[in-house]
Amino acid sequence: MSEQQITVRRLQDRQGANGATAVAHPNIALIKYWGKRDERLFLPWTSSLSMTLDIFPTTTRVHLDAEASDDEVTFNGVPAAGEERRRIAGFLDLVRRRAGLTHRAVVDTRNTVPTGAGLASSASGFAALAVAAAAAYGLDLDGTGLSRLARRGSGSASRSIFGGFAVWNAGNPTAPPAEADLSSYAEPVRTGDLDPALVIAVVNAGPKEVSSRAAMRRTVETSPLFEPWAASSRDDLTEMRAALLRGDLDAVGEIAERNSLGMHATMLGARPAVRYLAPASLTVLDSVLGLRRDGIPAYATMDAGPNVKVLCRRTDADRVAEAVRDAAAGGTVHIAGPGQGARLVDAGGR
Ligand code: DP6
């Protein structure tokens, strides 16, 4: 028996089977991640901060197959192909290298969020995959280690390892790659008394025309507005942390809204421009202004898609959802609260 077979046999003895299942939730950034300083290691230019949601979970099962010659990946029962499959297989290669194993895996992912619509399906997807794959291949990682691993699949996934509010540290920008890699991970953020909700208006659930990965690269390379936004985003993060600690939802919302609009401005400045805002997005943004005029604290944030997420108090969420639903004619509206971090639900994988 080869050394590897012995290792896998040991894993099987320990876990009952060479597989594991994990669940993770998407997160919505209130201070955005937009732009990598190292594309291979997924090191961002700026730190970001998000709230993990309690809706749209992704459940991923990873099972090692000693006989297989290639990884087998399915999304909601449909075999993955092209770029999607390549990303998962590349991620598994990283896990295999760290585990010192070469066994291929069967990966079965169930997503409940519309994929590729700027609703952070890659965040929940790679957070669940990191937790399940680490367990299946026998890597013993704590939250920091899992966050660093998830980051290598998709930057925003580093934050979904944790529940509630999490900050993803950009890490040391002047350090050599190996050291910078160690210093860039997410961790929970301390907050005061907040009872937040995010009302999510899905104005278009179709896949986006430009992936966030390609769009952020183009923004960093060509937008003259990128550097000023990155500098102001660092200040926004400092203010955001203080506002969260005070439990000051209005300040949290104001900072989140300006940070997101600033990110979209940097994209509009790219050459050629990247524009995710659709007419329906603007109508929803107007309804958020209308809510504020009526004395309801509500603040908008948008990601790499036309959908709008509105931060408000839990007690105002139904009223906000109603206003947003009217504005997003034909779209769907969901109410989310703070959710749990990624976790193993079955270390046996069956
Ligand atoms: C706009 O994490 O999807 O949602 O690291 O290339 O996979 P990759 O990008 P991804 O980008 C998310 C960008 C964002 C803002 C955010 O979530 O911080």
XYZ file of C-alpha atoms and ligand atoms in Angstrom:
368
model
C 0.000 0.000 0.000
C 1.408 3.425 -0.955
C 1.949 6.129 1.627
C -0.977 8.055 0.191
C -3.310 5.112 0.385
C -2.336 4.668 4.014
C -3.115 8.348 4.670
C -6.526 8.085 3.053
C -7.229 4.859 4.930
C -6.385 6.722 8.154
C -8.767 9.512 7.144
C -11.471 6.972 6.476
C -10.914 5.369 9.859
C -11.148 8.744 11.535
C -14.200 10.079 9.713
C -16.109 6.941 8.849
C -15.776 7.821 5.148
C -13.483 9.943 3.021
C -15.943 12.765 2.567
C -17.530 15.748 4.263
C -20.480 18.094 3.785
C -20.483 21.806 4.664
C -22.986 24.656 4.575
C -22.143 28.330 4.041
C -24.121 31.519 3.463
C -23.426 34.463 1.168
C -22.241 37.764 2.578
C -22.897 41.306 1.436
C -20.026 43.764 1.711
C -20.676 47.110 3.410
C -17.081 48.104 2.632
C -16.345 46.620 -0.764
C -13.525 44.455 -2.043
C -12.755 45.633 -5.559
C -9.330 44.984 -7.029
C -6.507 42.501 -6.457
C -2.868 43.394 -5.960
C -1.956 39.717 -6.528
C -4.302 37.744 -8.776
C -2.747 34.341 -8.126
C -2.930 34.636 -4.349
C -6.163 36.667 -4.274
C -4.616 39.498 -2.288
C -6.814 42.611 -2.379
C -5.757 46.253 -2.570
C -8.029 47.163 0.326
C -9.630 45.496 3.339
C -13.381 44.900 3.191
C -16.198 44.282 5.659
C -19.448 42.383 5.271
C -22.521 40.864 6.877
C -23.062 37.137 6.408
C -26.702 36.412 5.580
C -29.131 33.895 7.046
C -30.686 33.082 3.640
C -29.529 31.459 0.374
C -27.288 28.705 1.851
C -24.950 26.634 -0.285
C -24.468 22.982 0.701
C -21.399 21.221 -0.683
C -20.377 17.607 -0.345
C -16.811 16.564 -1.158
C -16.027 12.896 -1.425
C -12.604 11.465 -2.323
C -12.568 8.867 -5.050
C -9.357 6.832 -5.138
C -10.299 5.264 -8.486
C -11.218 8.429 -10.394
C -8.823 10.013 -12.873
C -10.475 13.453 -12.736
C -12.595 15.554 -10.404
C -16.326 15.309 -10.913
C -18.218 18.522 -10.135
C -21.973 19.112 -10.224
C -23.996 22.257 -9.463
C -27.578 21.535 -8.474
C -27.172 18.141 -10.127
C -25.832 19.522 -13.431
C -22.190 18.707 -14.381
C -20.023 21.835 -14.242
C -18.071 22.771 -17.344
C -15.626 25.365 -18.653
C -14.373 28.119 -16.387
C -16.609 27.086 -13.484
C -15.167 23.569 -13.438
C -11.628 24.842 -13.901
C -11.953 27.110 -10.840
C -13.146 24.251 -8.613
C -10.491 21.808 -9.895
C -7.765 24.450 -9.395
C -8.976 24.995 -5.841
C -8.959 21.244 -5.148
C -5.381 21.070 -6.500
C -4.398 23.608 -3.853
C -6.054 21.531 -1.115
C -4.419 18.353 -2.459
C -0.976 19.963 -2.485
C -1.396 21.034 1.127
C -2.687 17.597 2.159
C 0.001 15.761 0.209
C -2.635 13.683 -1.568
C -3.472 13.229 -5.224
C -6.910 11.645 -4.959
C -9.612 13.173 -7.144
C -12.901 14.300 -5.626
C -16.595 14.153 -6.352
C -18.056 17.586 -5.540
C -21.795 18.052 -5.303
C -22.967 21.634 -4.706
C -26.521 22.755 -4.025
C -27.004 26.488 -4.369
C -30.166 28.323 -3.394
C -29.050 31.728 -4.641
C -29.244 32.781 -8.306
C -25.701 32.155 -9.618
C -23.675 34.965 -11.188
C -26.140 37.762 -10.479
C -24.024 39.797 -8.071
C -25.552 37.976 -5.126
C -22.293 36.517 -3.885
C -22.898 32.889 -4.875
C -19.121 32.461 -5.198
C -18.717 33.571 -1.570
C -21.002 30.905 -0.124
C -19.801 28.430 -2.758
C -16.081 28.636 -2.007
C -16.622 28.976 1.761
C -18.617 25.719 1.759
C -16.102 24.070 -0.573
C -13.148 25.144 1.589
C -14.707 23.714 4.757
C -15.853 20.466 3.107
C -12.641 19.903 1.111
C -10.381 20.659 4.097
C -12.260 18.043 6.146
C -12.389 15.488 3.334
C -8.629 15.766 2.674
C -7.823 15.815 6.386
C -6.457 19.377 6.679
C -6.726 20.589 10.239
C -7.499 24.304 9.887
C -8.904 26.867 12.308
C -11.148 29.791 11.234
C -8.154 31.839 10.081
C -6.761 28.955 8.043
C -10.144 28.208 6.483
C -10.624 31.887 5.638
C -7.203 32.037 3.934
C -8.045 28.873 2.027
C -11.526 30.092 0.956
C -9.921 33.351 -0.232
C -7.988 31.389 -2.872
C -11.283 30.296 -4.453
C -12.963 33.706 -4.384
C -11.870 36.714 -2.354
C -15.271 37.400 -0.827
C -15.528 33.752 0.329
C -12.905 34.491 2.996
C -15.593 36.495 4.854
C -18.351 33.830 4.666
C -16.290 31.553 6.932
C -17.544 33.772 9.775
C -21.072 34.656 10.816
C -22.459 38.142 11.489
C -20.066 40.950 10.565
C -16.569 40.079 9.333
C -13.610 42.095 8.119
C -11.190 40.697 5.531
C -7.745 42.158 6.153
C -5.885 43.091 2.993
C -2.666 41.978 4.691
C 0.766 43.493 4.447
C 1.071 45.164 0.986
C 4.862 45.415 1.068
C 5.581 41.887 2.318
C 6.839 39.167 -0.032
C 4.004 36.964 -1.399
C 4.328 34.076 1.092
C 4.173 36.435 4.065
C 1.393 38.544 2.552
C -0.592 35.364 1.974
C -0.412 34.543 5.686
C -1.580 38.014 6.693
C -4.725 38.224 4.530
C -7.759 36.577 6.136
C -11.127 37.502 7.579
C -12.118 37.690 11.230
C -15.264 38.591 13.157
C -15.957 42.258 13.882
C -17.159 43.514 17.244
C -20.465 45.354 17.085
C -22.679 47.196 19.526
C -26.420 46.826 19.757
C -27.605 46.469 16.152
C -30.658 44.689 14.852
C -29.947 44.922 11.137
C -31.727 43.509 8.121
C -30.736 43.527 4.465
C -33.645 43.748 2.051
C -32.513 42.305 -1.252
C -34.218 43.465 -4.436
C -33.472 41.066 -7.275
C -34.269 43.137 -10.342
C -32.502 40.699 -12.656
C -31.456 37.173 -11.632
C -29.700 36.368 -14.916
C -25.930 35.919 -15.144
C -23.924 39.124 -15.569
C -22.268 40.136 -18.813
C -18.864 40.895 -17.285
C -17.635 38.721 -14.401
C -16.617 40.586 -11.264
C -13.125 39.142 -11.687
C -12.672 40.620 -15.165
C -14.402 43.860 -14.175
C -12.195 44.472 -11.164
C -9.066 43.787 -13.213
C -10.155 46.292 -15.852
C -10.986 48.849 -13.154
C -7.583 48.533 -11.463
C -5.735 48.682 -14.780
C -7.613 51.494 -16.486
C -9.772 53.590 -14.143
C -8.190 56.872 -12.989
C -10.780 56.824 -10.189
C -9.525 53.572 -8.668
C -6.731 54.899 -6.477
C -8.786 57.713 -4.931
C -11.587 55.236 -4.184
C -9.145 52.768 -2.587
C -7.757 55.539 -0.377
C -11.220 56.678 0.712
C -12.289 53.071 1.247
C -9.521 52.633 3.819
C -10.907 55.652 5.708
C -14.458 54.305 5.303
C -13.395 51.067 6.974
C -12.028 52.872 10.022
C -15.246 54.863 10.346
C -17.347 51.752 9.720
C -15.692 49.814 12.538
C -16.374 52.670 14.954
C -20.006 52.986 13.779
C -20.578 49.238 14.209
C -19.094 49.308 17.689
C -21.420 52.190 18.647
C -24.373 50.299 17.181
C -25.046 53.363 15.007
C -27.078 51.947 12.115
C -27.456 55.328 10.395
C -23.712 55.859 10.243
C -23.162 52.236 9.143
C -25.686 52.741 6.343
C -24.314 56.104 5.207
C -20.760 54.778 5.024
C -21.869 51.586 3.230
C -23.882 53.530 0.663
C -21.103 55.957 -0.213
C -18.531 53.155 -0.356
C -20.634 51.161 -2.803
C -21.516 54.154 -4.999
C -17.816 55.031 -5.039
C -16.967 51.514 -6.208
C -19.492 51.813 -9.040
C -18.011 55.205 -9.941
C -14.555 53.606 -10.280
C -16.044 51.040 -12.665
C -17.755 53.727 -14.719
C -14.331 55.350 -14.994
C -12.791 52.161 -16.446
C -11.949 52.047 -20.152
C -14.219 50.735 -21.506
C -16.671 51.452 -18.673
C -18.153 48.634 -16.638
C -21.765 49.431 -15.814
C -23.801 47.087 -13.635
C -26.474 49.665 -12.739
C -29.662 49.061 -14.732
C -32.703 51.371 -15.025
C -34.507 49.197 -12.431
C -31.547 49.585 -10.035
C -31.914 53.385 -10.192
C -35.653 53.128 -9.511
C -34.903 51.083 -6.385
C -32.179 53.563 -5.328
C -34.789 56.339 -5.673
C -37.204 54.398 -3.470
C -34.493 54.184 -0.796
C -34.137 57.982 -0.895
C -37.932 58.191 -0.617
C -37.887 55.975 2.484
C -35.297 58.239 4.095
C -37.388 61.314 3.273
C -40.242 59.571 5.105
C -38.017 59.161 8.156
C -37.133 55.470 7.696
C -33.408 54.753 7.930
C -32.624 52.736 4.794
C -29.341 52.649 2.868
C -28.444 50.964 -0.391
C -25.460 48.909 -1.443
C -24.833 47.219 -4.813
C -22.325 44.658 -6.023
C -21.295 43.349 -9.435
C -24.829 43.233 -10.766
C -28.006 45.307 -11.027
C -29.567 44.065 -7.779
C -29.868 46.382 -4.786
C -29.464 45.465 -1.121
C -31.013 47.812 1.414
C -29.701 47.986 4.966
C -32.312 48.897 7.586
C -33.493 48.049 11.069
C -35.118 44.657 11.438
C -38.276 46.370 12.699
C -38.513 48.432 9.479
C -37.716 45.528 7.135
C -41.319 44.769 6.074
C -42.023 48.404 5.273
C -38.734 48.725 3.374
C -39.463 45.500 1.483
C -42.868 46.858 0.456
C -41.408 50.110 -0.903
C -38.622 48.296 -2.695
C -41.033 45.703 -4.146
C -43.150 48.493 -5.661
C -40.030 50.060 -7.161
C -38.560 46.775 -8.445
C -41.686 46.048 -10.448
C -41.504 42.429 -11.573
C -38.494 41.651 -9.378
C -38.371 39.601 -6.203
C -37.576 40.852 -2.722
C -35.964 38.901 0.133
C -35.336 39.869 3.748
C -32.118 38.634 5.371
C -30.682 38.975 8.861
C -27.171 38.178 10.107
C -26.414 34.477 9.565
C -23.952 31.867 10.751
C -20.479 31.202 9.447
C -19.586 28.194 7.302
C -19.715 24.878 9.130
C -19.407 21.149 8.663
C -22.759 19.427 8.795
C -21.537 15.905 8.159
C -17.967 14.719 8.421
C -19.002 11.333 7.049
C -20.000 12.770 3.694
C -22.879 10.393 3.109
C -18.561 43.484 -5.757
O -15.139 37.727 -4.483
O -16.624 37.463 -6.502
O -19.123 41.539 -4.487
O -12.153 37.224 -5.802
O -12.414 37.443 -8.264
O -13.750 35.735 -7.008
P -13.076 37.096 -6.979
O -14.236 38.163 -6.802
P -15.507 38.174 -5.861
O -15.803 39.728 -5.851
C -16.770 40.301 -5.042
C -16.873 41.739 -5.357
C -18.074 42.441 -4.747
C -17.681 43.191 -3.491
C -17.468 42.363 -2.243
O -18.112 41.313 -2.061
O -16.667 42.804 -1.412
